[in-house]
């Protein structure tokens, strides 16, 4: 069964005349009759009652006429929708963020520009719950998600585009023993507890921390793992240990926390946009292009 056979059947069923149908289809009568015969052979029952000077649908033919009409209308509607999607004129894009990410810093102007260019594409925002961040891309829970560069998954399934740069700071609580120190140094924390998060790419995150410790000549440090960022921050807020965070990703209440600035050359982290290259949502490349710097 193919589209040509269905087209011929619909035309003949509408005209109930092979000669007139052939003219409408710009085909010979024999070609039209042949397509109908092939369709009947595949279906396993006759579609028409053929008389000397007349042609009419069988009950089965009438049922198939209705079915093929509905299928044809649905196909045309879906085809128009697909064309709009392909042109970026319709659709939805699900965008994921860290829960406390300060998106206004880098995102607001991008969204305004995107809405001007593609007003009919709906942007659906959400915060990534606890769990491996790559799973939210692979499952299409989000079409795209904003990550740290050290959260990038070494996997050919995913693609990345740099968005902006931030800098990590050492964060400790207002109840920490060093919170009252007027000018604490990083080395003052060398025997402290450093928190990391289990549902993050811990190996890459640890490498990022190693660079900071090496800069200060610290060879051994105490690291512990929290099941999620909220648990880590709760401990830090209560004075138990410290954590590396960048202010772009996590907004912190200054009444509860203290921060220690780190040199930019060892604290820089990139924010990247990640997506699964197998995700065929046509809005993805339109959105990603908003972050691609033009080549001079």
Coordinates of C-alpha atoms in Angstrom, one line a residue:
X1 CA 0.0 0.0 0.0
X2 CA 1.4 3.4 -1.0
X3 CA 0.3 7.0 -1.2
X4 CA -0.3 6.7 -5.0
X5 CA -2.7 3.9 -4.5
X6 CA -4.6 5.8 -1.8
X7 CA -4.7 8.9 -3.9
X8 CA -6.2 7.0 -6.9
X9 CA -8.7 5.3 -4.7
X10 CA -9.9 8.5 -3.0
X11 CA -10.3 10.2 -6.4
X12 CA -12.2 7.3 -8.0
X13 CA -14.4 6.9 -4.9
X14 CA -15.2 10.6 -5.1
X15 CA -15.9 10.6 -8.9
X16 CA -17.2 7.1 -9.2
X17 CA -15.8 7.3 -12.7
X18 CA -12.4 5.9 -13.9
X19 CA -12.2 8.2 -16.9
X20 CA -12.9 11.4 -15.0
X21 CA -10.6 10.3 -12.2
X22 CA -7.8 9.7 -14.7
X23 CA -8.1 13.2 -16.1
X24 CA -7.9 14.7 -12.6
X25 CA -4.9 12.6 -11.8
X26 CA -3.2 13.3 -15.1
X27 CA -2.8 9.6 -15.6
X28 CA -4.1 6.9 -18.0
X29 CA -7.3 5.0 -17.2
X30 CA -5.3 1.7 -17.2
X31 CA -2.8 3.2 -14.7
X32 CA -5.6 4.3 -12.4
X33 CA -7.3 0.9 -12.6
X34 CA -4.1 -0.9 -11.9
X35 CA -3.5 1.1 -8.7
X36 CA -7.0 0.3 -7.5
X37 CA -6.5 -3.4 -8.3
X38 CA -3.2 -3.5 -6.4
X39 CA -4.8 -1.8 -3.4
X40 CA -7.7 -4.3 -3.4
X41 CA -5.2 -7.2 -3.7
X42 CA -3.3 -6.0 -0.7
X43 CA -6.4 -5.3 1.4
X44 CA -7.9 -8.6 0.5
X45 CA -11.4 -7.4 -0.4
X46 CA -13.0 -5.5 -3.3
X47 CA -13.5 -1.7 -3.0
X48 CA -15.9 -1.2 -5.9
X49 CA -18.8 -3.0 -7.6
X50 CA -18.1 -2.7 -11.3
X51 CA -21.0 -2.7 -13.7
X52 CA -21.2 -2.1 -17.5
X53 CA -21.9 1.6 -17.2
X54 CA -21.6 2.2 -13.5
X55 CA -19.2 2.1 -10.5
X56 CA -20.1 2.1 -6.9
X57 CA -18.4 1.5 -3.5
X58 CA -18.8 -1.8 -1.7
X59 CA -19.6 -1.5 2.0
X60 CA -15.9 -2.3 2.7
X61 CA -14.9 0.3 0.1
X62 CA -17.1 2.9 1.8
X63 CA -15.5 2.2 5.2
X64 CA -12.0 2.5 3.6
X65 CA -13.0 5.7 1.8
X66 CA -13.9 7.3 5.2
X67 CA -10.7 5.9 6.8
X68 CA -8.4 7.1 4.0
X69 CA -10.1 10.5 4.0
X70 CA -9.5 10.9 7.7
X71 CA -5.9 9.7 7.3
X72 CA -5.3 12.1 4.5
X73 CA -6.7 15.1 6.4
X74 CA -4.6 14.1 9.5
X75 CA -1.5 13.8 7.3
X76 CA -2.0 17.2 5.8
X77 CA -2.5 18.8 9.2
X78 CA 0.5 17.1 10.7
X79 CA 2.5 18.0 7.6
X80 CA 1.7 21.7 8.1
X81 CA 2.5 21.5 11.8
X82 CA 5.8 19.8 10.9
X83 CA 6.7 22.5 8.4
X84 CA 6.1 25.2 11.0
X85 CA 8.2 23.3 13.5
X86 CA 11.0 22.9 11.0
X87 CA 10.9 26.6 10.3
X88 CA 11.0 27.4 14.0
X89 CA 7.6 29.0 14.0
X90 CA 6.0 26.7 16.6
X91 CA 7.0 24.4 19.4
X92 CA 8.1 24.2 23.0
X93 CA 11.6 24.1 24.4
X94 CA 12.2 22.8 27.9
X95 CA 15.1 24.5 29.6
X96 CA 16.7 23.3 32.9
X97 CA 18.7 25.2 35.5
X98 CA 20.3 24.7 38.8
X99 CA 17.7 25.5 41.5
X100 CA 19.3 28.8 42.6
X101 CA 21.0 29.9 39.4
X102 CA 21.0 33.7 38.9
X103 CA 19.7 33.4 35.4
X104 CA 19.0 37.2 35.0
X105 CA 22.8 37.8 34.8
X106 CA 23.1 36.1 31.4
X107 CA 19.7 34.9 30.3
X108 CA 17.2 37.8 30.3
X109 CA 18.5 39.6 27.2
X110 CA 18.8 36.2 25.3
X111 CA 15.2 35.4 26.1
X112 CA 14.0 38.8 24.9
X113 CA 15.9 38.5 21.6
X114 CA 14.7 34.9 21.1
X115 CA 11.0 35.9 21.7
X116 CA 11.4 38.6 19.1
X117 CA 12.7 36.2 16.5
X118 CA 10.5 33.2 17.4
X119 CA 7.4 34.5 19.1
X120 CA 5.5 31.2 18.8
X121 CA 8.0 29.0 20.4
X122 CA 7.1 28.5 24.1
X123 CA 10.1 28.4 26.5
X124 CA 9.3 26.1 29.5
X125 CA 11.6 26.6 32.5
X126 CA 12.4 24.1 35.3
X127 CA 14.9 23.4 38.0
X128 CA 16.9 20.1 37.9
X129 CA 16.0 17.9 40.8
X130 CA 18.5 15.8 42.5
X131 CA 20.2 13.1 40.4
X132 CA 22.8 12.8 37.7
X133 CA 22.4 15.8 35.5
X134 CA 23.1 13.9 32.2
X135 CA 20.0 11.7 32.9
X136 CA 17.8 14.8 32.5
X137 CA 19.2 15.4 29.0
X138 CA 19.2 11.8 27.9
X139 CA 15.6 11.3 28.9
X140 CA 14.5 14.6 27.3
X141 CA 13.2 15.7 30.7
X142 CA 14.9 18.9 29.5
X143 CA 15.7 19.7 25.9
X144 CA 18.7 21.8 27.1
X145 CA 20.2 22.4 30.5
X146 CA 22.7 24.9 31.9
X147 CA 25.7 23.2 33.6
X148 CA 29.2 24.0 34.9
X149 CA 32.0 23.0 32.5
X150 CA 33.2 20.5 35.1
X151 CA 29.7 18.8 35.0
X152 CA 30.2 18.0 31.3
X153 CA 29.8 14.3 30.6
X154 CA 32.6 12.8 28.5
X155 CA 30.1 11.2 26.1
X156 CA 29.7 11.6 22.4
X157 CA 25.9 11.7 22.9
X158 CA 25.9 15.2 24.2
X159 CA 26.8 18.6 22.8
X160 CA 27.8 21.8 24.6
X161 CA 28.0 25.5 24.0
X162 CA 29.8 28.0 26.2
X163 CA 27.4 30.6 27.7
X164 CA 29.5 32.7 30.2
X165 CA 32.1 32.6 32.9
X166 CA 31.9 32.8 36.6
X167 CA 34.3 32.4 39.5
X168 CA 34.1 30.2 42.5
X169 CA 34.5 31.4 46.1
X170 CA 35.1 29.6 49.3
X171 CA 31.8 29.7 51.3
X172 CA 31.5 29.2 55.0
X173 CA 28.8 29.8 57.6
X174 CA 28.2 32.8 59.9
X175 CA 28.6 30.3 62.7
X176 CA 32.0 29.0 61.5
X177 CA 34.9 29.5 64.0
X178 CA 36.6 31.8 61.4
X179 CA 33.5 33.9 60.7
X180 CA 34.7 36.6 63.2
X181 CA 38.2 36.7 61.8
X182 CA 38.8 40.1 60.1
X183 CA 41.0 38.9 57.4
X184 CA 40.9 35.1 57.0
X185 CA 43.2 33.4 54.5
X186 CA 42.5 30.3 52.5
X187 CA 45.3 28.4 54.3
X188 CA 43.4 29.0 57.6
X189 CA 40.8 26.5 56.3
X190 CA 43.3 23.8 55.3
X191 CA 42.2 21.5 58.2
X192 CA 38.5 22.1 57.6
X193 CA 35.9 19.9 56.0
X194 CA 35.2 20.6 52.3
X195 CA 31.8 19.5 51.0
X196 CA 31.0 18.2 47.6
X197 CA 27.7 16.9 46.2
X198 CA 27.1 13.3 45.3
X199 CA 24.7 13.9 42.4
X200 CA 27.3 16.0 40.6
X201 CA 30.3 14.8 38.5
X202 CA 32.4 14.3 41.6
X203 CA 35.6 13.3 39.8
X204 CA 35.7 16.4 37.6
X205 CA 34.6 18.6 40.5
X206 CA 37.4 17.2 42.6
X207 CA 40.0 18.0 39.9
X208 CA 38.7 21.6 39.9
X209 CA 39.3 21.7 43.7
X210 CA 42.7 20.1 43.4
X211 CA 43.8 23.1 41.3
X212 CA 42.9 25.4 44.1
X213 CA 44.6 23.4 46.8
X214 CA 47.8 23.0 44.7
X215 CA 47.9 26.8 44.2
X216 CA 48.1 27.2 48.0
X217 CA 50.5 24.3 48.4
X218 CA 48.0 22.1 50.4
X219 CA 48.6 18.5 49.7
X220 CA 46.0 16.9 51.9
X221 CA 42.5 18.0 52.7
X222 CA 39.3 16.6 54.2
X223 CA 36.5 16.2 51.7
X224 CA 33.0 14.7 52.4
X225 CA 30.1 14.0 50.2
X226 CA 26.5 15.3 50.6
X227 CA 23.6 13.6 48.8
X228 CA 22.5 17.1 47.5
X229 CA 23.5 20.7 47.5
X230 CA 20.8 21.6 50.2
X231 CA 22.4 19.1 52.7
X232 CA 25.8 20.5 52.0
X233 CA 24.7 24.1 52.5
X234 CA 22.8 23.2 55.7
X235 CA 26.0 21.9 57.2
X236 CA 28.0 24.9 56.1
X237 CA 25.3 27.3 57.4
X238 CA 25.5 25.6 60.8
X239 CA 29.3 26.1 60.9
X240 CA 30.3 22.6 59.9
X241 CA 32.9 22.9 57.0
X242 CA 32.9 24.9 53.9
X243 CA 32.2 24.6 50.2
X244 CA 33.3 26.0 46.8
X245 CA 30.5 27.8 45.0
X246 CA 30.1 30.4 42.4
X247 CA 27.6 33.2 43.0
X248 CA 26.1 32.9 39.5
X249 CA 24.9 29.4 40.2
X250 CA 23.9 29.7 43.9
X251 CA 22.6 32.9 45.5
X252 CA 23.5 32.9 49.2
X253 CA 22.0 35.0 52.0
X254 CA 24.9 37.0 53.4
X255 CA 23.5 37.0 56.9
X256 CA 24.0 33.2 57.0
X257 CA 27.2 32.8 55.0
X258 CA 30.6 34.3 54.6
X259 CA 32.7 34.2 51.4
X260 CA 36.4 34.2 50.7
X261 CA 37.5 35.5 47.3
X262 CA 39.9 33.3 45.3
X263 CA 42.3 34.4 42.5
X264 CA 40.5 34.5 39.2
X265 CA 43.1 32.3 37.4
X266 CA 42.3 29.3 39.7
X267 CA 38.6 29.9 40.4
X268 CA 37.2 30.5 36.9
X269 CA 34.4 28.1 35.9
X270 CA 32.4 28.2 32.7
X271 CA 28.6 27.9 32.4
X272 CA 27.7 25.7 29.4
X273 CA 24.5 24.8 27.6
X274 CA 24.1 21.0 27.1
X275 CA 21.8 19.0 25.0
X276 CA 21.5 15.5 23.5
X277 CA 22.4 15.5 19.8
X278 CA 19.8 12.8 19.3
X279 CA 17.0 15.2 20.4
X280 CA 15.4 16.4 17.1
X281 CA 13.5 19.3 18.6
X282 CA 14.0 22.0 15.9
X283 CA 13.9 24.7 18.6
X284 CA 17.2 23.5 20.1
X285 CA 19.6 24.8 17.3
X286 CA 17.6 28.1 17.1
X287 CA 18.1 28.6 20.9
X288 CA 21.7 27.5 21.0
X289 CA 22.5 29.9 18.2
X290 CA 21.7 32.8 20.5
X291 CA 24.8 31.9 22.5
X292 CA 27.2 31.3 19.6
X293 CA 29.5 34.3 19.1
X294 CA 29.6 35.4 15.5
X295 CA 33.0 35.0 13.7
X296 CA 34.5 38.3 12.5

